[in-house]
Amino acid sequence: MIRVLFFALLFCMCSAVVSAEVRPKVGLVLSGGGAKGAAHIAVLKTLEANRIPVDYIAGTSIGAYVGGMYALGYSAAEIEAIMMGENWNDGFSDTIPRADLSYRDKQHRDRFNIPINVGFSDQEVKVPNGLLRGQTMSVLLQRSTDLVHKFEHFDQLAIPYRAVATDLETSQPVVMSRGSLVDAMQASASVPGALQASEYQGKMVVDGGIANNMPVDVVKSMGADIIIAVDIGSSLVKRDQLQSTVAVLNQLSTMLTNASTERQKQLLSDNDILIRPDVGELSTTDFSIMPLAYRLGEEAALAKLEQLRALSISEASYTAYQGHKATVSLAWEDNLQKPVVAIQVDNNSKVSESLLRETLGIEVGQVVDKQTLEAGINQVYALDKFERVNAEFIDTEDGRVLVLKTTAKSWGPNYFQLGFSWEDDFSLDSVVALDVAYTMKDLTVNGGEWRNELRLGFEKLLSSEFYQPLDADQTYFARSQLSMERKDWDFYEDNNRVVQLEQTNYRADLGIGYNYTKAGALELG
């Protein structure tokens, strides 16, 4: 982030001017709208170009993201560069790259190639409460905001800030005002069913658009005298476009968010300013439309320019305002260069803490940058034992305390896997196989696994294996396996079967091994 240090000096020089100038407090409200959030950046640029200060800011979903970045002290141009430079589609896939998996997990994925998240425990089948876990989105948000510490209160930001989510249990809005900025942004944008619900102060929360998509009331309660509200919500579609289940569900979602927005619009007075870019028909999930959304946001802001300019302040006052923001931002930015003085592990799984620390690969005394932390988090997540892995910093006078937090898969610890294969030589024979596996994990202190496999089709296989790591870091292991495999071959002549062969193998394996690297293992058996 670019910092203009002379702002801090000019802030002191201009303080007398600012104290003499009495002005209303301006609150900025940024609504949800997914990919259309680029329109928010255009509005911010218009405010900056006309010396319009923002004293309070609140947002929902993508509005919480843009608002949080601006509250940290990023300029509109910096937010534009970060947001437009990210590959947002990467945030909607939690698949661990094959290259990052262990040798054993690579073998399993190659055979059990149908990606399902289904488990069984407590006498019931379990699945996640969202199609996506939100892991890659969390990493993306952390990369955007830099490695800021956990805030005691969001009033400590350069601009006091709030993010809005929805309590999934009560449907009431939840105003997030403290803690991890990344967690607040993600909770506000966790679309129900698509992304797993988040936790905030004991509540299960999802996308704030359901309860309050344009939180005017929140900014008013913070102390704003005049509101600038930006509505980038979607428009309802016509009957001829409601021809599928997905279209109907999207229409219902739009109804809910629009209803909450309309309630908030009723709170706006004649002195407040509502900016509504013409983005209603644009997709919320197609991030290729961001340049268009930005242009439409700019047009909408310029259409309200006369009203906006009534909020402009003098050049000296605006310089002092920016200086204050820069001074507050430097307080946390300076901490980014401090070394890690301690590493704490908040481990909500049965994986050993020593394995987590070793896999993270960060040492006390190290100055951690975004790339290093992201690599460490990805390595821990690649153990494929967690629903979510994240990290946050607590800043002290001596340096930074890194807190690694892991959350075990909620649908575990026993899992199903499925695989399918089909081979065809474009003649008479096709080879089809369906694989099913059921694995019971964490049976011992070091993570013992009992794995049972069944294959149906050309090859029939029944196998049972017990895999026992011999140390907490799972470097050494012992393995025992019993299996029965049968193969059938049919040979034809003139479309008539002339020979049928059958082969049956019974096998027992005992071995002891060493995982010398993520990509390989040595085994004696």
PDB file of N, CA and C in Angstrom, residues 290-370:
ATOM      1  N   MET A 290     -16.691  -6.825 -14.190  1.00  0.00           N
ATOM      2  CA  MET A 290     -16.259  -5.771 -13.265  1.00  0.00           C
ATOM      3  C   MET A 290     -15.915  -4.447 -13.969  1.00  0.00           C
ATOM      4  N   PRO A 291     -15.189  -4.457 -15.103  1.00  0.00           N
ATOM      5  CA  PRO A 291     -14.938  -3.174 -15.774  1.00  0.00           C
ATOM      6  C   PRO A 291     -16.215  -2.442 -16.170  1.00  0.00           C
ATOM      7  N   LEU A 292     -17.225  -3.189 -16.648  1.00  0.00           N
ATOM      8  CA  LEU A 292     -18.498  -2.576 -17.001  1.00  0.00           C
ATOM      9  C   LEU A 292     -19.198  -2.024 -15.765  1.00  0.00           C
ATOM     10  N   ALA A 293     -19.178  -2.808 -14.666  1.00  0.00           N
ATOM     11  CA  ALA A 293     -19.800  -2.341 -13.426  1.00  0.00           C
ATOM     12  C   ALA A 293     -19.117  -1.070 -12.922  1.00  0.00           C
ATOM     13  N   TYR A 294     -17.804  -1.022 -13.065  1.00  0.00           N
ATOM     14  CA  TYR A 294     -17.062   0.181 -12.654  1.00  0.00           C
ATOM     15  C   TYR A 294     -17.536   1.392 -13.459  1.00  0.00           C
ATOM     16  N   ARG A 295     -17.661   1.235 -14.758  1.00  0.00           N
ATOM     17  CA  ARG A 295     -18.078   2.353 -15.606  1.00  0.00           C
ATOM     18  C   ARG A 295     -19.490   2.821 -15.252  1.00  0.00           C
ATOM     19  N   LEU A 296     -20.389   1.867 -14.996  1.00  0.00           N
ATOM     20  CA  LEU A 296     -21.758   2.231 -14.631  1.00  0.00           C
ATOM     21  C   LEU A 296     -21.803   2.901 -13.255  1.00  0.00           C
ATOM     22  N   GLY A 297     -20.926   2.478 -12.355  1.00  0.00           N
ATOM     23  CA  GLY A 297     -20.840   3.135 -11.055  1.00  0.00           C
ATOM     24  C   GLY A 297     -20.359   4.560 -11.172  1.00  0.00           C
ATOM     25  N   GLU A 298     -19.403   4.770 -12.071  1.00  0.00           N
ATOM     26  CA  GLU A 298     -18.887   6.119 -12.306  1.00  0.00           C
ATOM     27  C   GLU A 298     -19.983   7.015 -12.875  1.00  0.00           C
ATOM     28  N   GLU A 299     -20.759   6.506 -13.826  1.00  0.00           N
ATOM     29  CA  GLU A 299     -21.841   7.295 -14.416  1.00  0.00           C
ATOM     30  C   GLU A 299     -22.879   7.671 -13.363  1.00  0.00           C
ATOM     31  N   ALA A 300     -23.218   6.725 -12.484  1.00  0.00           N
ATOM     32  CA  ALA A 300     -24.222   6.993 -11.459  1.00  0.00           C
ATOM     33  C   ALA A 300     -23.725   8.023 -10.447  1.00  0.00           C
ATOM     34  N   ALA A 301     -22.441   7.947 -10.090  1.00  0.00           N
ATOM     35  CA  ALA A 301     -21.880   8.917  -9.145  1.00  0.00           C
ATOM     36  C   ALA A 301     -21.853  10.312  -9.752  1.00  0.00           C
ATOM     37  N   LEU A 302     -21.472  10.409 -11.018  1.00  0.00           N
ATOM     38  CA  LEU A 302     -21.415  11.724 -11.671  1.00  0.00           C
ATOM     39  C   LEU A 302     -22.815  12.319 -11.818  1.00  0.00           C
ATOM     40  N   ALA A 303     -23.827  11.468 -11.943  1.00  0.00           N
ATOM     41  CA  ALA A 303     -25.200  11.977 -12.035  1.00  0.00           C
ATOM     42  C   ALA A 303     -25.641  12.630 -10.734  1.00  0.00           C
ATOM     43  N   LYS A 304     -25.010  12.266  -9.630  1.00  0.00           N
ATOM     44  CA  LYS A 304     -25.331  12.840  -8.320  1.00  0.00           C
ATOM     45  C   LYS A 304     -24.278  13.865  -7.877  1.00  0.00           C
ATOM     46  N   LEU A 305     -23.464  14.327  -8.819  1.00  0.00           N
ATOM     47  CA  LEU A 305     -22.318  15.144  -8.466  1.00  0.00           C
ATOM     48  C   LEU A 305     -22.717  16.454  -7.790  1.00  0.00           C
ATOM     49  N   GLU A 306     -23.790  17.057  -8.234  1.00  0.00           N
ATOM     50  CA  GLU A 306     -24.205  18.337  -7.639  1.00  0.00           C
ATOM     51  C   GLU A 306     -24.530  18.159  -6.159  1.00  0.00           C
ATOM     52  N   GLN A 307     -25.247  17.095  -5.818  1.00  0.00           N
ATOM     53  CA  GLN A 307     -25.553  16.832  -4.421  1.00  0.00           C
ATOM     54  C   GLN A 307     -24.299  16.468  -3.634  1.00  0.00           C
ATOM     55  N   LEU A 308     -23.441  15.682  -4.261  1.00  0.00           N
ATOM     56  CA  LEU A 308     -22.219  15.257  -3.576  1.00  0.00           C
ATOM     57  C   LEU A 308     -21.317  16.442  -3.261  1.00  0.00           C
ATOM     58  N   ARG A 309     -21.203  17.381  -4.179  1.00  0.00           N
ATOM     59  CA  ARG A 309     -20.295  18.517  -3.983  1.00  0.00           C
ATOM     60  C   ARG A 309     -20.711  19.398  -2.811  1.00  0.00           C
ATOM     61  N   ALA A 310     -21.969  19.287  -2.396  1.00  0.00           N
ATOM     62  CA  ALA A 310     -22.403  20.030  -1.211  1.00  0.00           C
ATOM     63  C   ALA A 310     -21.689  19.530   0.039  1.00  0.00           C
ATOM     64  N   LEU A 311     -21.098  18.336  -0.048  1.00  0.00           N
ATOM     65  CA  LEU A 311     -20.373  17.759   1.085  1.00  0.00           C
ATOM     66  C   LEU A 311     -18.865  17.976   0.982  1.00  0.00           C
ATOM     67  N   SER A 312     -18.403  18.638  -0.076  1.00  0.00           N
ATOM     68  CA  SER A 312     -16.966  18.881  -0.243  1.00  0.00           C
ATOM     69  C   SER A 312     -16.455  19.792   0.864  1.00  0.00           C
ATOM     70  N   ILE A 313     -15.202  19.554   1.242  1.00  0.00           N
ATOM     71  CA  ILE A 313     -14.562  20.407   2.245  1.00  0.00           C
ATOM     72  C   ILE A 313     -13.342  21.076   1.617  1.00  0.00           C
ATOM     73  N   SER A 314     -12.764  22.007   2.334  1.00  0.00           N
ATOM     74  CA  SER A 314     -11.628  22.753   1.798  1.00  0.00           C
ATOM     75  C   SER A 314     -10.441  21.824   1.573  1.00  0.00           C
ATOM     76  N   GLU A 315      -9.545  22.267   0.739  1.00  0.00           N
ATOM     77  CA  GLU A 315      -8.362  21.454   0.425  1.00  0.00           C
ATOM     78  C   GLU A 315      -7.533  21.195   1.669  1.00  0.00           C
ATOM     79  N   ALA A 316      -7.392  22.241   2.518  1.00  0.00           N
ATOM     80  CA  ALA A 316      -6.608  22.065   3.747  1.00  0.00           C
ATOM     81  C   ALA A 316      -7.265  21.059   4.678  1.00  0.00           C
ATOM     82  N   SER A 317      -8.594  21.142   4.797  1.00  0.00           N
ATOM     83  CA  SER A 317      -9.301  20.213   5.670  1.00  0.00           C
ATOM     84  C   SER A 317      -9.217  18.782   5.136  1.00  0.00           C
ATOM     85  N   TYR A 318      -9.313  18.641   3.800  1.00  0.00           N
ATOM     86  CA  TYR A 318      -9.261  17.301   3.236  1.00  0.00           C
ATOM     87  C   TYR A 318      -7.861  16.700   3.382  1.00  0.00           C
ATOM     88  N   THR A 319      -6.840  17.554   3.265  1.00  0.00           N
ATOM     89  CA  THR A 319      -5.474  17.074   3.477  1.00  0.00           C
ATOM     90  C   THR A 319      -5.288  16.600   4.909  1.00  0.00           C
ATOM     91  N   ALA A 320      -5.857  17.363   5.852  1.00  0.00           N
ATOM     92  CA  ALA A 320      -5.767  16.948   7.248  1.00  0.00           C
ATOM     93  C   ALA A 320      -6.533  15.644   7.480  1.00  0.00           C
ATOM     94  N   TYR A 321      -7.680  15.510   6.828  1.00  0.00           N
ATOM     95  CA  TYR A 321      -8.472  14.284   6.940  1.00  0.00           C
ATOM     96  C   TYR A 321      -7.672  13.079   6.434  1.00  0.00           C
ATOM     97  N   GLN A 322      -7.032  13.235   5.280  1.00  0.00           N
ATOM     98  CA  GLN A 322      -6.212  12.139   4.749  1.00  0.00           C
ATOM     99  C   GLN A 322      -5.007  11.868   5.640  1.00  0.00           C
ATOM    100  N   GLY A 323      -4.461  12.929   6.222  1.00  0.00           N
ATOM    101  CA  GLY A 323      -3.337  12.749   7.127  1.00  0.00           C
ATOM    102  C   GLY A 323      -3.710  11.946   8.350  1.00  0.00           C
ATOM    103  N   HIS A 324      -4.907  12.202   8.867  1.00  0.00           N
ATOM    104  CA  HIS A 324      -5.375  11.422  10.015  1.00  0.00           C
ATOM    105  C   HIS A 324      -5.512   9.948   9.647  1.00  0.00           C
ATOM    106  N   LYS A 325      -6.087   9.676   8.478  1.00  0.00           N
ATOM    107  CA  LYS A 325      -6.229   8.285   8.026  1.00  0.00           C
ATOM    108  C   LYS A 325      -4.869   7.615   7.893  1.00  0.00           C
ATOM    109  N   ALA A 326      -3.916   8.355   7.301  1.00  0.00           N
ATOM    110  CA  ALA A 326      -2.577   7.782   7.102  1.00  0.00           C
ATOM    111  C   ALA A 326      -1.902   7.500   8.435  1.00  0.00           C
ATOM    112  N   THR A 327      -2.068   8.382   9.399  1.00  0.00           N
ATOM    113  CA  THR A 327      -1.456   8.197  10.712  1.00  0.00           C
ATOM    114  C   THR A 327      -2.009   6.960  11.398  1.00  0.00           C
ATOM    115  N   VAL A 328      -3.330   6.781  11.353  1.00  0.00           N
ATOM    116  CA  VAL A 328      -3.944   5.604  11.967  1.00  0.00           C
ATOM    117  C   VAL A 328      -3.498   4.328  11.246  1.00  0.00           C
ATOM    118  N   SER A 329      -3.459   4.374   9.919  1.00  0.00           N
ATOM    119  CA  SER A 329      -3.072   3.192   9.146  1.00  0.00           C
ATOM    120  C   SER A 329      -1.629   2.781   9.410  1.00  0.00           C
ATOM    121  N   LEU A 330      -0.749   3.785   9.574  1.00  0.00           N
ATOM    122  CA  LEU A 330       0.661   3.475   9.818  1.00  0.00           C
ATOM    123  C   LEU A 330       0.854   2.716  11.119  1.00  0.00           C
ATOM    124  N   ALA A 331      -0.070   2.881  12.053  1.00  0.00           N
ATOM    125  CA  ALA A 331       0.049   2.194  13.337  1.00  0.00           C
ATOM    126  C   ALA A 331       0.029   0.680  13.149  1.00  0.00           C
ATOM    127  N   TRP A 332      -0.833   0.183  12.244  1.00  0.00           N
ATOM    128  CA  TRP A 332      -0.830  -1.260  12.013  1.00  0.00           C
ATOM    129  C   TRP A 332       0.130  -1.643  10.896  1.00  0.00           C
ATOM    130  N   GLU A 333       0.380  -0.738   9.953  1.00  0.00           N
ATOM    131  CA  GLU A 333       1.279  -1.070   8.852  1.00  0.00           C
ATOM    132  C   GLU A 333       2.704  -1.278   9.337  1.00  0.00           C
ATOM    133  N   ASP A 334       3.128  -0.501  10.335  1.00  0.00           N
ATOM    134  CA  ASP A 334       4.477  -0.670  10.887  1.00  0.00           C
ATOM    135  C   ASP A 334       4.664  -2.051  11.500  1.00  0.00           C
ATOM    136  N   ASN A 335       3.577  -2.638  12.004  1.00  0.00           N
ATOM    137  CA  ASN A 335       3.680  -3.955  12.630  1.00  0.00           C
ATOM    138  C   ASN A 335       4.003  -5.051  11.622  1.00  0.00           C
ATOM    139  N   LEU A 336       3.738  -4.807  10.339  1.00  0.00           N
ATOM    140  CA  LEU A 336       3.983  -5.824   9.326  1.00  0.00           C
ATOM    141  C   LEU A 336       5.460  -6.177   9.214  1.00  0.00           C
ATOM    142  N   GLN A 337       6.330  -5.258   9.633  1.00  0.00           N
ATOM    143  CA  GLN A 337       7.771  -5.487   9.527  1.00  0.00           C
ATOM    144  C   GLN A 337       8.374  -6.088  10.794  1.00  0.00           C
ATOM    145  N   LYS A 338       7.534  -6.332  11.801  1.00  0.00           N
ATOM    146  CA  LYS A 338       8.041  -6.898  13.054  1.00  0.00           C
ATOM    147  C   LYS A 338       8.115  -8.420  12.949  1.00  0.00           C
ATOM    148  N   PRO A 339       9.091  -9.026  13.635  1.00  0.00           N
ATOM    149  CA  PRO A 339       9.227 -10.487  13.571  1.00  0.00           C
ATOM    150  C   PRO A 339       8.162 -11.189  14.410  1.00  0.00           C
ATOM    151  N   VAL A 340       7.972 -12.456  14.119  1.00  0.00           N
ATOM    152  CA  VAL A 340       7.077 -13.298  14.908  1.00  0.00           C
ATOM    153  C   VAL A 340       7.785 -13.681  16.201  1.00  0.00           C
ATOM    154  N   VAL A 341       7.174 -13.364  17.337  1.00  0.00           N
ATOM    155  CA  VAL A 341       7.785 -13.674  18.638  1.00  0.00           C
ATOM    156  C   VAL A 341       7.197 -14.940  19.254  1.00  0.00           C
ATOM    157  N   ALA A 342       6.067 -15.396  18.743  1.00  0.00           N
ATOM    158  CA  ALA A 342       5.466 -16.627  19.251  1.00  0.00           C
ATOM    159  C   ALA A 342       4.481 -17.161  18.221  1.00  0.00           C
ATOM    160  N   ILE A 343       4.330 -18.476  18.208  1.00  0.00           N
ATOM    161  CA  ILE A 343       3.349 -19.128  17.338  1.00  0.00           C
ATOM    162  C   ILE A 343       2.419 -19.947  18.220  1.00  0.00           C
ATOM    163  N   GLN A 344       1.145 -19.617  18.171  1.00  0.00           N
ATOM    164  CA  GLN A 344       0.139 -20.342  18.934  1.00  0.00           C
ATOM    165  C   GLN A 344      -0.713 -21.157  17.967  1.00  0.00           C
ATOM    166  N   VAL A 345      -1.185 -22.297  18.427  1.00  0.00           N
ATOM    167  CA  VAL A 345      -2.003 -23.173  17.584  1.00  0.00           C
ATOM    168  C   VAL A 345      -3.352 -23.380  18.263  1.00  0.00           C
ATOM    169  N   ASP A 346      -4.394 -22.920  17.623  1.00  0.00           N
ATOM    170  CA  ASP A 346      -5.771 -23.166  18.066  1.00  0.00           C
ATOM    171  C   ASP A 346      -6.278 -24.341  17.238  1.00  0.00           C
ATOM    172  N   ASN A 347      -6.038 -25.538  17.747  1.00  0.00           N
ATOM    173  CA  ASN A 347      -6.218 -26.760  16.963  1.00  0.00           C
ATOM    174  C   ASN A 347      -7.527 -27.444  17.333  1.00  0.00           C
ATOM    175  N   ASN A 348      -8.517 -27.325  16.465  1.00  0.00           N
ATOM    176  CA  ASN A 348      -9.802 -27.979  16.683  1.00  0.00           C
ATOM    177  C   ASN A 348      -9.878 -29.260  15.856  1.00  0.00           C
ATOM    178  N   SER A 349      -8.851 -30.078  15.993  1.00  0.00           N
ATOM    179  CA  SER A 349      -8.795 -31.364  15.296  1.00  0.00           C
ATOM    180  C   SER A 349      -7.913 -32.291  16.116  1.00  0.00           C
ATOM    181  N   LYS A 350      -7.775 -33.535  15.653  1.00  0.00           N
ATOM    182  CA  LYS A 350      -6.938 -34.502  16.356  1.00  0.00           C
ATOM    183  C   LYS A 350      -5.541 -34.604  15.754  1.00  0.00           C
ATOM    184  N   VAL A 351      -5.234 -33.759  14.789  1.00  0.00           N
ATOM    185  CA  VAL A 351      -3.887 -33.731  14.222  1.00  0.00           C
ATOM    186  C   VAL A 351      -2.940 -33.149  15.270  1.00  0.00           C
ATOM    187  N   SER A 352      -1.758 -33.724  15.397  1.00  0.00           N
ATOM    188  CA  SER A 352      -0.834 -33.278  16.435  1.00  0.00           C
ATOM    189  C   SER A 352      -0.349 -31.859  16.171  1.00  0.00           C
ATOM    190  N   GLU A 353      -0.149 -31.124  17.237  1.00  0.00           N
ATOM    191  CA  GLU A 353       0.328 -29.741  17.108  1.00  0.00           C
ATOM    192  C   GLU A 353       1.719 -29.699  16.496  1.00  0.00           C
ATOM    193  N   SER A 354       2.554 -30.693  16.808  1.00  0.00           N
ATOM    194  CA  SER A 354       3.910 -30.703  16.254  1.00  0.00           C
ATOM    195  C   SER A 354       3.874 -30.846  14.736  1.00  0.00           C
ATOM    196  N   LEU A 355       2.943 -31.668  14.215  1.00  0.00           N
ATOM    197  CA  LEU A 355       2.816 -31.816  12.763  1.00  0.00           C
ATOM    198  C   LEU A 355       2.346 -30.508  12.139  1.00  0.00           C
ATOM    199  N   LEU A 356       1.429 -29.816  12.794  1.00  0.00           N
ATOM    200  CA  LEU A 356       0.933 -28.547  12.265  1.00  0.00           C
ATOM    201  C   LEU A 356       2.053 -27.516  12.206  1.00  0.00           C
ATOM    202  N   ARG A 357       2.843 -27.430  13.260  1.00  0.00           N
ATOM    203  CA  ARG A 357       3.938 -26.446  13.291  1.00  0.00           C
ATOM    204  C   ARG A 357       4.982 -26.758  12.219  1.00  0.00           C
ATOM    205  N   GLU A 358       5.305 -28.038  12.091  1.00  0.00           N
ATOM    206  CA  GLU A 358       6.311 -28.426  11.097  1.00  0.00           C
ATOM    207  C   GLU A 358       5.808 -28.144   9.685  1.00  0.00           C
ATOM    208  N   THR A 359       4.532 -28.440   9.433  1.00  0.00           N
ATOM    209  CA  THR A 359       3.969 -28.239   8.102  1.00  0.00           C
ATOM    210  C   THR A 359       3.829 -26.764   7.782  1.00  0.00           C
ATOM    211  N   LEU A 360       3.487 -25.934   8.761  1.00  0.00           N
ATOM    212  CA  LEU A 360       3.354 -24.494   8.547  1.00  0.00           C
ATOM    213  C   LEU A 360       4.656 -23.895   8.035  1.00  0.00           C
ATOM    214  N   GLY A 361       5.783 -24.350   8.585  1.00  0.00           N
ATOM    215  CA  GLY A 361       7.090 -23.939   8.073  1.00  0.00           C
ATOM    216  C   GLY A 361       7.506 -22.524   8.415  1.00  0.00           C
ATOM    217  N   ILE A 362       6.912 -21.929   9.444  1.00  0.00           N
ATOM    218  CA  ILE A 362       7.281 -20.577   9.881  1.00  0.00           C
ATOM    219  C   ILE A 362       7.926 -20.673  11.252  1.00  0.00           C
ATOM    220  N   GLU A 363       9.018 -19.951  11.435  1.00  0.00           N
ATOM    221  CA  GLU A 363       9.773 -20.019  12.677  1.00  0.00           C
ATOM    222  C   GLU A 363       9.671 -18.709  13.448  1.00  0.00           C
ATOM    223  N   VAL A 364       9.811 -18.817  14.774  1.00  0.00           N
ATOM    224  CA  VAL A 364       9.887 -17.626  15.622  1.00  0.00           C
ATOM    225  C   VAL A 364      11.116 -16.808  15.226  1.00  0.00           C
ATOM    226  N   GLY A 365      10.974 -15.493  15.152  1.00  0.00           N
ATOM    227  CA  GLY A 365      12.050 -14.609  14.723  1.00  0.00           C
ATOM    228  C   GLY A 365      11.969 -14.225  13.260  1.00  0.00           C
ATOM    229  N   GLN A 366      11.089 -14.878  12.522  1.00  0.00           N
ATOM    230  CA  GLN A 366      10.942 -14.618  11.094  1.00  0.00           C
ATOM    231  C   GLN A 366       9.972 -13.463  10.852  1.00  0.00           C
ATOM    232  N   VAL A 367      10.302 -12.594   9.894  1.00  0.00           N
ATOM    233  CA  VAL A 367       9.367 -11.569   9.439  1.00  0.00           C
ATOM    234  C   VAL A 367       8.528 -12.187   8.334  1.00  0.00           C
ATOM    235  N   VAL A 368       7.226 -12.288   8.569  1.00  0.00           N
ATOM    236  CA  VAL A 368       6.340 -13.033   7.675  1.00  0.00           C
ATOM    237  C   VAL A 368       5.655 -12.081   6.707  1.00  0.00           C
ATOM    238  N   ASP A 369       5.736 -12.390   5.417  1.00  0.00           N
ATOM    239  CA  ASP A 369       5.002 -11.617   4.423  1.00  0.00           C
ATOM    240  C   ASP A 369       3.803 -12.430   3.929  1.00  0.00           C
ATOM    241  N   LYS A 370       3.012 -11.829   3.029  1.00  0.00           N
ATOM    242  CA  LYS A 370       1.790 -12.477   2.560  1.00  0.00           C
ATOM    243  C   LYS A 370       2.075 -13.803   1.873  1.00  0.00           C
TER     244      LYS A 370
END
